[in-house]
Amino acid sequence: QVQLVESGGGLVKPGGSLRLSCAGSGFSLSDYYMTWIRQAPGKGLEWISYISTSSSTIYYADSVKGRFTISRDNAKNSLYLQMNSLRADDTAVYYCAREVLFGMVSFDSWGQGTLVTVSS
Amino acid sequence: QSVLTQPPSLSAAPGQKVTISCSGSSSNFRHGYVSWYQQLPGTAPKLLIYENDKRPSGIPDRFSGSKSGTSATLAITGLQTGDEADYYCGTWDYSLSAGVVFGGGTKLTVL
């Protein structure tokens, strides 16, 4: 069955870096646009970044632009999020999700999330 | 402050109907489709409605969506205790800071 599994979360100090991974199974990642969405404790959903099937088009939220980098390796059926210069307000559960058509915001499969805690 | 505006909370009794509103602007709703997500406690969000009014397979027809102008509505009929969750609307924003935008979420309590 279709599954997305995030990994790489953990505790990191302010100013530190972390790389999240999202492994897809049961489908070909290359057929889907992919996104990262986060949710701070007790808060709502916040979109972070979006990447096209071939990586030719990438979008970032203003809150992470210049600090986070999204990438994908279709051969490995995987999505990544490199997070640098982390701040306390980056603390959240990070989800990866997929959609088949660009810009529809119809994310039909989500991972279980990975928790990132930024604290000294 | 979310780009899309939803009521923070709603409550209704089992069996009743509830509607959740989502208000946007010309930079998003006028051009884009709206989706709705349900997030049960401790779980990842789940797609309920896409392209304004379509349901993915497996979503019961008690859930319906509509869009008019710069607002959208999620309706849930025959409320069940299992519908108690947070609900989010989302769409693509075509402003200078293009990207996905979500509403702040509505916590639905089924009394």
Short mmCIF file of C-alpha atoms in Angstrom, two decimals:
data_model
loop_
_atom_site.label_atom_id
_atom_site.label_comp_id
_atom_site.label_asym_id
_atom_site.label_seq_id
_atom_site.Cartn_x
_atom_site.Cartn_y
_atom_site.Cartn_z
CA GLN A 1 0.00 0.00 0.00
CA VAL A 2 0.96 3.64 -0.39
CA GLN A 3 3.15 4.82 2.44
CA LEU A 4 5.28 7.83 3.28
CA VAL A 5 7.69 7.57 6.19
CA GLU A 6 9.58 10.56 7.55
CA SER A 7 12.79 10.29 9.50
CA GLY A 8 15.62 12.47 10.72
CA GLY A 9 13.85 14.51 13.36
CA GLY A 10 15.28 15.10 16.80
CA LEU A 11 16.64 17.66 19.24
CA VAL A 12 18.94 20.32 17.84
CA LYS A 13 20.38 23.54 19.26
CA PRO A 14 19.43 26.94 17.85
CA GLY A 15 21.58 27.68 14.82
CA GLY A 16 22.06 23.99 14.12
CA SER A 17 21.14 21.88 11.13
CA LEU A 18 19.07 18.81 10.46
CA ARG A 19 18.17 16.81 7.37
CA LEU A 20 14.77 15.19 7.14
CA SER A 21 14.01 12.32 4.81
CA CYS A 22 10.71 11.03 3.49
CA ALA A 23 10.71 7.55 1.98
CA GLY A 24 7.88 6.58 -0.31
CA SER A 25 6.71 3.03 -0.91
CA GLY A 26 3.88 1.43 -2.84
CA PHE A 27 4.04 4.08 -5.56
CA SER A 28 6.52 5.88 -7.77
CA LEU A 29 7.55 9.18 -6.21
CA SER A 30 8.50 10.48 -9.66
CA ASP A 31 4.82 10.70 -10.59
CA TYR A 32 4.01 13.12 -7.76
CA TYR A 33 4.61 16.65 -6.65
CA MET A 34 5.84 16.60 -3.08
CA THR A 35 5.57 18.97 -0.18
CA TRP A 36 6.69 19.50 3.40
CA ILE A 37 4.18 20.81 5.92
CA ARG A 38 4.80 21.38 9.60
CA GLN A 39 2.70 21.73 12.70
CA ALA A 40 4.00 23.43 15.82
CA PRO A 41 2.77 21.97 19.13
CA GLY A 42 -0.88 22.84 19.58
CA LYS A 43 -0.95 24.92 16.38
CA GLY A 44 -2.31 24.61 12.87
CA LEU A 45 -0.77 23.44 9.63
CA GLU A 46 1.99 25.53 8.07
CA TRP A 47 3.18 24.82 4.56
CA ILE A 48 6.98 24.86 4.18
CA SER A 49 8.07 23.86 0.71
CA TYR A 50 6.93 22.28 -2.55
CA ILE A 51 8.87 20.55 -5.33
CA SER A 52 7.80 19.51 -8.81
CA THR A 53 8.23 16.00 -10.15
CA SER A 54 11.52 16.79 -11.89
CA SER A 55 12.76 19.27 -9.27
CA SER A 56 12.58 22.03 -11.87
CA THR A 57 10.11 24.10 -9.83
CA ILE A 58 10.49 24.73 -6.11
CA TYR A 59 8.60 26.99 -3.74
CA TYR A 60 9.33 27.97 -0.16
CA ALA A 61 7.36 29.72 2.52
CA ASP A 62 8.86 33.08 3.48
CA SER A 63 9.45 31.77 7.00
CA VAL A 64 12.07 29.26 5.78
CA LYS A 65 13.35 30.80 2.55
CA GLY A 66 17.15 30.92 2.56
CA ARG A 67 17.41 28.46 5.45
CA PHE A 68 15.68 25.31 4.21
CA THR A 69 16.31 23.37 1.00
CA ILE A 70 13.95 20.81 -0.46
CA SER A 71 15.22 18.10 -2.79
CA ARG A 72 14.23 14.71 -4.10
CA ASP A 73 15.83 11.57 -5.46
CA ASN A 74 13.26 9.81 -7.61
CA ALA A 75 15.58 6.84 -8.10
CA LYS A 76 15.53 6.32 -4.33
CA ASN A 77 11.83 7.21 -4.07
CA SER A 78 12.78 9.79 -1.46
CA LEU A 79 12.21 13.42 -0.56
CA TYR A 80 14.48 15.51 1.63
CA LEU A 81 14.47 18.72 3.62
CA GLN A 82 17.79 20.26 4.63
CA MET A 83 17.19 22.65 7.50
CA ASN A 84 19.91 25.11 8.47
CA SER A 85 20.06 28.01 10.94
CA LEU A 86 17.31 26.43 12.97
CA ARG A 87 15.37 28.58 15.41
CA ALA A 88 13.12 27.81 18.34
CA ASP A 89 10.04 28.60 16.24
CA ASP A 90 10.99 25.82 13.82
CA THR A 91 9.99 23.34 16.52
CA ALA A 92 7.21 21.26 15.02
CA VAL A 93 6.12 17.94 13.64
CA TYR A 94 7.18 17.84 10.00
CA TYR A 95 5.03 15.97 7.50
CA CYS A 96 5.74 15.07 3.90
CA ALA A 97 2.80 14.68 1.53
CA ARG A 98 2.17 14.05 -2.18
CA GLU A 99 -0.16 15.25 -4.88
CA VAL A 100 -0.55 14.22 -8.50
CA LEU A 101 -1.44 17.59 -10.03
CA PHE A 102 0.49 20.79 -9.48
CA GLY A 103 -0.99 23.42 -7.24
CA MET A 104 -4.22 21.65 -6.38
CA VAL A 105 -3.34 21.29 -2.67
CA SER A 106 -4.93 17.84 -2.87
CA PHE A 107 -2.44 15.96 -0.74
CA ASP A 108 -3.86 12.46 -0.73
CA SER A 109 -1.17 10.71 1.27
CA TRP A 110 0.79 11.97 4.27
CA GLY A 111 3.54 10.51 6.39
CA GLN A 112 3.16 10.04 10.12
CA GLY A 113 5.41 13.02 10.82
CA THR A 114 8.77 13.49 12.49
CA LEU A 115 9.29 15.80 15.45
CA VAL A 116 11.94 18.49 15.31
CA THR A 117 12.74 20.24 18.57
CA VAL A 118 15.00 23.28 18.52
CA SER A 119 16.19 24.08 22.02
CA SER A 120 19.37 24.82 23.91
CA GLN B 1 -2.42 35.05 11.29
CA SER B 2 -3.52 32.57 8.61
CA VAL B 3 -4.15 33.64 5.02
CA LEU B 4 -7.44 31.72 5.05
CA THR B 5 -9.93 32.43 7.83
CA GLN B 6 -11.85 29.69 9.63
CA PRO B 7 -13.87 29.77 12.85
CA PRO B 8 -11.61 28.47 15.64
CA SER B 9 -14.22 26.13 17.06
CA LEU B 10 -17.69 24.73 16.51
CA SER B 11 -19.84 22.26 18.38
CA ALA B 12 -22.91 20.27 17.49
CA ALA B 13 -24.82 17.22 18.67
CA PRO B 14 -24.63 13.78 17.10
CA GLY B 15 -26.91 13.46 14.08
CA GLN B 16 -26.91 17.17 13.36
CA LYS B 17 -25.39 19.07 10.45
CA VAL B 18 -22.50 21.47 10.78
CA THR B 19 -20.89 23.81 8.28
CA ILE B 20 -17.33 25.10 8.49
CA SER B 21 -16.51 28.25 6.58
CA CYS B 22 -13.22 29.23 4.99
CA SER B 23 -12.67 32.75 3.74
CA GLY B 24 -9.90 33.71 1.35
CA SER B 25 -9.06 36.49 -1.07
CA SER B 26 -8.71 37.16 -4.78
CA SER B 27 -5.08 36.01 -4.74
CA ASN B 28 -6.06 32.48 -3.82
CA PHE B 29 -9.72 31.54 -4.05
CA ARG B 30 -10.43 33.27 -7.32
CA HIS B 31 -7.93 31.12 -9.20
CA GLY B 32 -7.47 28.01 -7.11
CA TYR B 33 -9.28 24.98 -5.94
CA VAL B 34 -10.00 24.45 -2.25
CA SER B 35 -9.26 21.29 -0.31
CA TRP B 36 -10.34 20.22 3.16
CA TYR B 37 -8.45 18.06 5.62
CA GLN B 38 -9.51 16.26 8.77
CA GLN B 39 -6.99 15.75 11.54
CA LEU B 40 -7.99 13.38 14.29
CA PRO B 41 -6.10 13.77 17.58
CA GLY B 42 -2.53 12.52 17.36
CA THR B 43 -2.69 11.66 13.67
CA ALA B 44 -1.62 13.13 10.34
CA PRO B 45 -4.17 15.15 8.35
CA LYS B 46 -6.36 13.26 5.91
CA LEU B 47 -7.75 14.60 2.63
CA LEU B 48 -11.53 14.97 2.85
CA ILE B 49 -12.42 17.18 -0.11
CA TYR B 50 -10.40 18.27 -3.13
CA GLU B 51 -11.10 20.50 -6.13
CA ASN B 52 -13.78 22.28 -4.07
CA ASP B 53 -16.32 19.50 -3.97
CA LYS B 54 -14.79 16.12 -4.83
CA ARG B 55 -14.39 13.30 -2.32
CA PRO B 56 -11.50 10.83 -2.42
CA SER B 57 -12.56 7.20 -2.42
CA GLY B 58 -13.50 6.03 1.03
CA ILE B 59 -14.77 9.39 2.24
CA PRO B 60 -18.50 9.09 3.07
CA ASP B 61 -20.98 11.37 1.34
CA ARG B 62 -21.82 12.90 4.73
CA PHE B 63 -18.90 15.20 3.90
CA SER B 64 -19.42 17.75 1.14
CA GLY B 65 -17.65 20.87 -0.03
CA SER B 66 -18.57 23.96 -1.96
CA LYS B 67 -16.94 27.17 -3.07
CA SER B 68 -18.35 30.52 -4.09
CA GLY B 69 -16.27 33.56 -4.85
CA THR B 70 -13.70 34.01 -2.10
CA SER B 71 -15.22 31.60 0.39
CA ALA B 72 -15.66 27.88 0.76
CA THR B 73 -17.70 25.65 3.00
CA LEU B 74 -17.34 22.15 4.36
CA ALA B 75 -20.60 20.54 5.42
CA ILE B 76 -20.89 17.47 7.58
CA THR B 77 -24.27 15.83 7.99
CA GLY B 78 -25.32 13.07 10.38
CA LEU B 79 -22.57 14.03 12.82
CA GLN B 80 -20.86 11.17 14.61
CA THR B 81 -18.62 11.24 17.67
CA GLY B 82 -15.81 10.02 15.41
CA ASP B 83 -16.04 13.28 13.45
CA GLU B 84 -14.61 15.17 16.42
CA ALA B 85 -11.39 16.55 14.96
CA ASP B 86 -9.62 19.60 13.60
CA TYR B 87 -10.57 20.63 10.08
CA TYR B 88 -8.39 22.70 7.76
CA CYS B 89 -9.04 24.30 4.42
CA GLY B 90 -6.19 24.82 1.98
CA THR B 91 -5.52 26.28 -1.42
CA TRP B 92 -2.76 27.67 -3.62
CA ASP B 93 -1.98 31.35 -3.24
CA TYR B 94 -0.95 33.19 -6.38
CA SER B 95 0.44 36.28 -4.69
CA LEU B 96 4.12 37.28 -4.88
CA SER B 97 4.84 34.75 -2.14
CA ALA B 98 3.24 31.92 -4.08
CA GLY B 99 2.59 28.68 -2.31
CA VAL B 100 0.19 26.61 -0.30
CA VAL B 101 -1.91 28.37 2.32
CA PHE B 102 -4.06 26.85 5.02
CA GLY B 103 -6.76 28.12 7.28
CA GLY B 104 -6.06 28.28 10.99
CA GLY B 105 -8.18 25.21 11.58
CA THR B 106 -11.57 24.58 13.17
CA LYS B 107 -11.88 22.32 16.18
CA LEU B 108 -15.16 20.46 15.90
CA THR B 109 -16.65 19.10 19.10
CA VAL B 110 -19.47 16.58 18.87
CA LEU B 111 -21.36 16.93 22.12
#
